[in-house]
Coordinates of C-alpha atoms in Angstrom, one line a residue:
M8 CA 20.7 -9.9 -13.7
A9 CA 19.8 -10.2 -10.9
L10 CA 22.6 -9.0 -9.3
L11 CA 22.2 -5.9 -10.9
A12 CA 18.9 -5.1 -11.3
D13 CA 19.6 -5.3 -6.8
L14 CA 22.1 -2.5 -7.2
Q15 CA 19.6 -0.4 -9.0
E16 CA 17.1 -0.2 -6.1
R17 CA 19.9 -0.2 -4.1
K18 CA 20.7 3.1 -6.0
A19 CA 17.3 4.6 -6.7
R20 CA 16.9 3.9 -1.8
A21 CA 20.7 6.5 -1.5
F22 CA 19.2 9.3 -4.4
T23 CA 15.8 9.6 -3.0
T24 CA 17.0 10.2 0.6
W25 CA 20.3 11.9 -0.8
A26 CA 17.5 14.4 -2.5
D27 CA 15.1 14.5 0.5
V28 CA 18.2 16.3 2.7
T29 CA 19.2 18.3 0.3
C30 CA 15.9 19.2 -1.9
E31 CA 17.9 18.4 -5.5
G32 CA 15.2 17.9 -8.0
A33 CA 17.8 16.2 -9.6
L34 CA 18.9 13.3 -7.6
R35 CA 15.6 12.2 -7.3
W36 CA 15.3 12.4 -11.5
E37 CA 18.7 10.4 -10.8
A38 CA 16.4 8.1 -8.0
R39 CA 13.5 7.3 -10.8
R40 CA 16.2 6.7 -13.8
A41 CA 16.8 4.1 -11.3
E42 CA 14.0 2.1 -10.5
Q43 CA 13.4 2.8 -14.2
A44 CA 16.9 0.4 -14.5
A45 CA 16.0 -1.6 -12.1
A46 CA 12.6 -2.7 -13.5
A47 CA 14.5 -2.4 -16.9
T48 CA 16.9 -4.7 -15.7
R49 CA 14.5 -6.9 -13.5
L50 CA 12.2 -7.7 -16.9
Q51 CA 14.4 -9.5 -18.7
H52 CA 15.3 -11.6 -16.2
Q53 CA 12.7 -12.6 -16.0
Q54 CA 12.8 -12.6 -19.2
R55 CA 15.2 -15.3 -19.7
T56 CA 14.9 -17.9 -16.6
G57 CA 11.0 -17.1 -15.9
T58 CA 12.5 -18.0 -12.8
I59 CA 12.2 -14.2 -10.9
T60 CA 10.6 -13.7 -7.3
G61 CA 10.3 -10.3 -5.9
G62 CA 14.1 -8.5 -5.2
S63 CA 15.4 -12.3 -5.4
T64 CA 15.6 -15.3 -8.2
D65 CA 13.5 -19.1 -6.8
N66 CA 15.2 -21.4 -9.9
D67 CA 12.7 -23.7 -8.7
G68 CA 9.8 -21.4 -8.2
P69 CA 7.5 -20.2 -10.9
A70 CA 7.3 -16.3 -11.6
V71 CA 5.7 -13.6 -10.1
T72 CA 4.4 -10.4 -12.1
R73 CA 4.0 -8.4 -9.6
L74 CA 1.5 -4.7 -9.1
L75 CA 4.7 -3.4 -7.6
T76 CA 7.5 -4.2 -9.5
V77 CA 10.7 -3.4 -7.5
A78 CA 11.3 -2.9 -3.5
T79 CA 11.4 1.3 -3.6
Q80 CA 7.4 0.8 -4.4
W81 CA 7.6 -1.0 -1.5
D82 CA 8.9 0.6 0.7
H83 CA 6.6 3.6 -0.5
A84 CA 3.3 1.2 -0.1
R85 CA 5.2 0.7 3.3
S86 CA 5.9 3.9 4.6
V87 CA 2.4 4.9 3.7
L88 CA 0.9 2.6 5.9
A89 CA 3.4 3.8 8.0
H90 CA 2.4 7.8 8.8
V91 CA -1.1 6.7 8.3
A92 CA -1.1 3.9 11.7
D93 CA 0.0 8.0 13.2
H94 CA -1.7 10.5 11.7
T95 CA -5.6 9.0 11.3
P96 CA -7.4 11.3 13.6
L97 CA -10.2 8.7 14.3
P98 CA -10.0 5.8 16.3
G99 CA -11.6 2.3 14.8
P100 CA -10.6 0.5 11.2
E101 CA -13.4 1.9 9.2
A102 CA -11.9 5.5 9.6
R103 CA -8.3 4.0 9.3
L104 CA -9.3 2.4 6.2
L105 CA -10.7 5.4 4.4
V106 CA -7.7 8.1 6.0
L107 CA -5.4 6.0 4.0
M108 CA -7.5 5.8 1.0
L109 CA -8.0 9.3 0.5
T110 CA -4.3 9.7 1.4
L111 CA -2.9 8.2 -1.6
R112 CA -4.6 9.8 -3.9
A113 CA -3.9 13.7 -2.1
A114 CA -0.3 11.9 -1.2
H115 CA 1.0 13.8 -3.8
T116 CA 0.7 17.5 -3.2
G117 CA -2.2 17.3 0.0
T118 CA -5.2 17.2 -3.1
G119 CA -7.1 15.5 -6.0
N120 CA -10.5 13.7 -7.0
L121 CA -13.1 11.6 -5.3
V122 CA -16.1 10.4 -6.7
G123 CA -18.7 8.7 -4.9
Q124 CA -18.2 4.9 -6.1
D125 CA -14.6 5.7 -5.1
L126 CA -16.3 5.2 -1.2
A127 CA -18.8 3.1 -1.8
A128 CA -16.5 0.4 -2.7
L129 CA -14.6 0.4 0.9
G130 CA -17.5 -1.3 2.0
L131 CA -17.5 1.4 4.8
T132 CA -20.9 0.6 7.1
D133 CA -22.4 4.3 7.1
P134 CA -19.8 7.0 4.7
Q135 CA -21.1 9.9 4.9
K136 CA -21.2 10.0 8.6
L137 CA -17.7 9.0 8.3
V138 CA -16.6 12.1 5.7
E139 CA -18.3 14.5 7.9
K140 CA -16.6 13.3 10.8
L141 CA -12.7 13.7 9.5
T142 CA -14.1 16.9 7.7
G143 CA -15.6 18.0 11.6
C144 CA -12.1 17.5 12.5
G145 CA -10.6 19.4 9.6
W146 CA -8.7 17.0 8.5
L147 CA -10.4 16.9 5.7
T148 CA -11.9 19.4 3.5
L149 CA -14.7 19.4 0.7
P150 CA -16.3 22.5 -1.1
S151 CA -19.8 20.6 -0.9
T152 CA -21.4 18.4 1.7
A153 CA -20.4 14.4 2.4
G154 CA -24.0 13.0 0.6
E155 CA -22.5 15.5 -2.4
L156 CA -19.4 13.9 -2.8
L157 CA -21.1 10.5 -2.1
A158 CA -23.3 11.2 -4.8
S159 CA -20.7 12.6 -7.3
R160 CA -20.0 10.9 -10.5
P161 CA -16.4 10.5 -12.3
E162 CA -18.2 12.4 -14.9
N163 CA -18.7 14.6 -12.3
H164 CA -15.8 14.4 -9.5
T165 CA -15.2 15.6 -6.4
P166 CA -12.0 17.8 -5.1
I167 CA -10.5 16.8 -1.9
T168 CA -8.1 18.7 0.7
V169 CA -6.2 17.0 2.7
P170 CA -4.9 20.3 4.1
S171 CA -1.6 17.7 6.5
L172 CA -0.6 16.5 3.4
V173 CA -0.1 20.4 1.5
P174 CA 4.7 20.7 1.2
L175 CA 4.9 24.6 2.9
E176 CA 7.3 26.0 0.9
D177 CA 10.1 25.0 2.7
N178 CA 9.0 21.3 3.4
A179 CA 8.7 17.9 0.1
G180 CA 5.5 17.2 2.0
P181 CA 5.4 13.3 4.4
F182 CA 6.4 11.9 1.3
T183 CA 9.2 10.5 -1.2
F184 CA 7.8 10.1 -3.9
G185 CA 7.5 11.7 -6.6
K186 CA 3.7 12.1 -8.9
K187 CA 3.6 9.3 -11.4
M188 CA 3.9 7.2 -8.4
R189 CA 1.3 7.6 -5.7
P190 CA -1.6 6.3 -8.6
K191 CA 0.2 3.0 -9.0
L192 CA -0.1 3.3 -5.3
S193 CA -3.7 4.1 -5.1
G194 CA -3.8 1.6 -7.5
W195 CA -2.1 -1.3 -5.7
A196 CA -4.1 -0.5 -3.4
Q197 CA -8.1 -0.9 -4.1
N198 CA -6.7 -3.9 -5.5
V199 CA -5.6 -5.1 -1.8
I200 CA -9.1 -4.3 -1.4
S201 CA -11.5 -4.7 -3.8
D202 CA -10.8 -8.4 -4.0
K203 CA -12.9 -10.8 -5.5
K204 CA -12.9 -13.1 -3.1
L205 CA -12.5 -10.1 0.1
R206 CA -16.1 -8.5 -1.8
K207 CA -18.2 -11.8 -1.4
A208 CA -16.9 -12.4 1.4
K209 CA -18.2 -9.5 2.1
A210 CA -14.9 -9.2 4.2
T211 CA -14.3 -5.6 6.9
S212 CA -12.8 -3.0 6.9
A213 CA -10.4 -4.5 9.5
T214 CA -9.8 -7.7 7.1
R215 CA -9.4 -5.7 3.9
L216 CA -6.4 -3.4 6.0
L217 CA -5.2 -6.6 7.3
A218 CA -4.6 -7.9 3.7
L219 CA -3.1 -4.6 3.1
T220 CA -0.8 -5.1 5.9
L221 CA 0.4 -8.8 5.1
A222 CA 0.5 -7.9 1.6
T223 CA 3.2 -5.4 3.0
Q224 CA 4.8 -7.8 5.6
S225 CA 6.0 -11.4 3.8
D226 CA 9.1 -11.7 2.3
A227 CA 8.8 -13.5 -1.6
S228 CA 7.3 -17.0 -1.3
G229 CA 4.9 -15.2 0.4
R230 CA 5.7 -15.9 3.5
L231 CA 4.5 -13.7 6.7
G232 CA 7.5 -11.6 8.4
P233 CA 10.6 -11.4 7.9
D234 CA 12.8 -14.0 6.3
G235 CA 9.2 -15.9 7.3
H236 CA 9.4 -16.1 11.0
G237 CA 6.6 -14.4 11.2
I238 CA 5.2 -10.3 12.4
T239 CA 4.8 -9.8 15.8
L240 CA 1.4 -9.2 17.1
N241 CA 2.3 -5.4 18.4
A242 CA 3.3 -4.9 14.5
L243 CA -0.1 -5.9 13.2
T244 CA -2.4 -4.1 15.6
G245 CA -0.4 -0.8 15.4
L246 CA -1.1 -0.8 11.8
V247 CA -4.7 -2.6 12.5
P248 CA -6.6 -0.6 15.3
V249 CA -8.2 -4.0 16.3
V250 CA -7.5 -5.1 20.0
A251 CA -4.7 -8.8 19.7
G252 CA -8.6 -11.1 20.6
E253 CA -10.1 -10.3 17.0
L254 CA -7.1 -11.1 14.9
Q255 CA -8.4 -14.9 15.1
H256 CA -11.7 -13.5 13.0
L257 CA -9.5 -11.5 10.6
V258 CA -7.2 -14.0 10.0
D259 CA -9.9 -16.9 9.5
Q260 CA -12.4 -14.0 7.1
L261 CA -8.4 -14.4 4.9
T262 CA -8.2 -18.0 5.0
Q263 CA -11.8 -18.7 3.5
A264 CA -11.0 -16.1 1.1
D265 CA -7.6 -18.2 0.1
W266 CA -5.8 -15.2 1.0
L267 CA -3.9 -16.7 3.1
T268 CA -3.4 -20.3 4.4
D269 CA -1.7 -22.4 7.0
A270 CA -1.6 -19.4 9.3
A271 CA -1.2 -19.8 13.3
L272 CA -2.1 -16.8 15.3
T273 CA 0.0 -17.4 18.7
D274 CA 0.1 -15.1 22.3
T275 CA 3.5 -12.6 20.4
H276 CA 2.8 -13.9 16.1
L277 CA 1.0 -14.4 13.7
T278 CA 3.2 -17.1 11.0
G279 CA 1.8 -18.2 7.8
Q280 CA 1.8 -18.5 3.6
L281 CA 0.3 -16.3 1.1
T282 CA -1.9 -18.1 -1.1
E283 CA -0.4 -18.0 -4.7
R284 CA -3.1 -16.4 -6.5
V285 CA -2.6 -12.6 -3.9
L286 CA 1.5 -12.5 -4.1
P287 CA 0.7 -10.3 -7.8
L288 CA -0.1 -7.4 -4.8
T289 CA 3.0 -8.1 -2.0
C290 CA 5.3 -6.3 -1.5
P291 CA 8.1 -8.1 -0.3
L292 CA 10.1 -7.8 2.4
L293 CA 14.5 -7.7 0.9
A294 CA 16.8 -9.1 3.3

């Protein structure tokens, strides 16, 4: 059943690619069906054996119920992080984190809804000034001021528009996932950055970005990098906009927050193991 689930995930990725090339909605529907079939098959396997771990089985390991359940969802999470790394209009980790969360809110149509608490949860130094910079450079459009956005409440949310994410007539936009996938990815990212122990440690935006990155760059057991061999510093600093010399402090914060263990930072790689408590938030790299 684990093999069947893997095949269904491969089928989903194939149909998604095919749909991107042909712009056929029926193919995207087939991709979603394959995703659902893969998730159902994995759930059946877990119920029978209690040993499923990400995209593979481990007869000696504990079951891990992940927030994002199948490989296509994990690939989508990585695609959003990569897109934001290439398209954030302002420098620094705070801008990168805010752009990431706004992108996830507006990823499907270029529009979304936001309230002040959404921004407060990010722990930004000066969220109003940062929002004003994003509107000032044209990356973000609001019907009100940044101050009014920060004051908005769930019963009176603020609509936002990210023009670069609005699909053109002949283009499906930068992402291939549908409208049902968007809130799943947004919820996953929100769970990572608002992790209780990260908040208690008053983790910086850079630390939270690193937590998100490591969650998408580990194997099924939580070892960092492909096959657990570590992540290159070039890859890390591409996704987390800090200089290599600042990484040790971020790694220390994640270790203190019970996010990372056995971490070792060299001139070229970061190796280590994500802790068991955060494995449900991971998006494993599959061989």
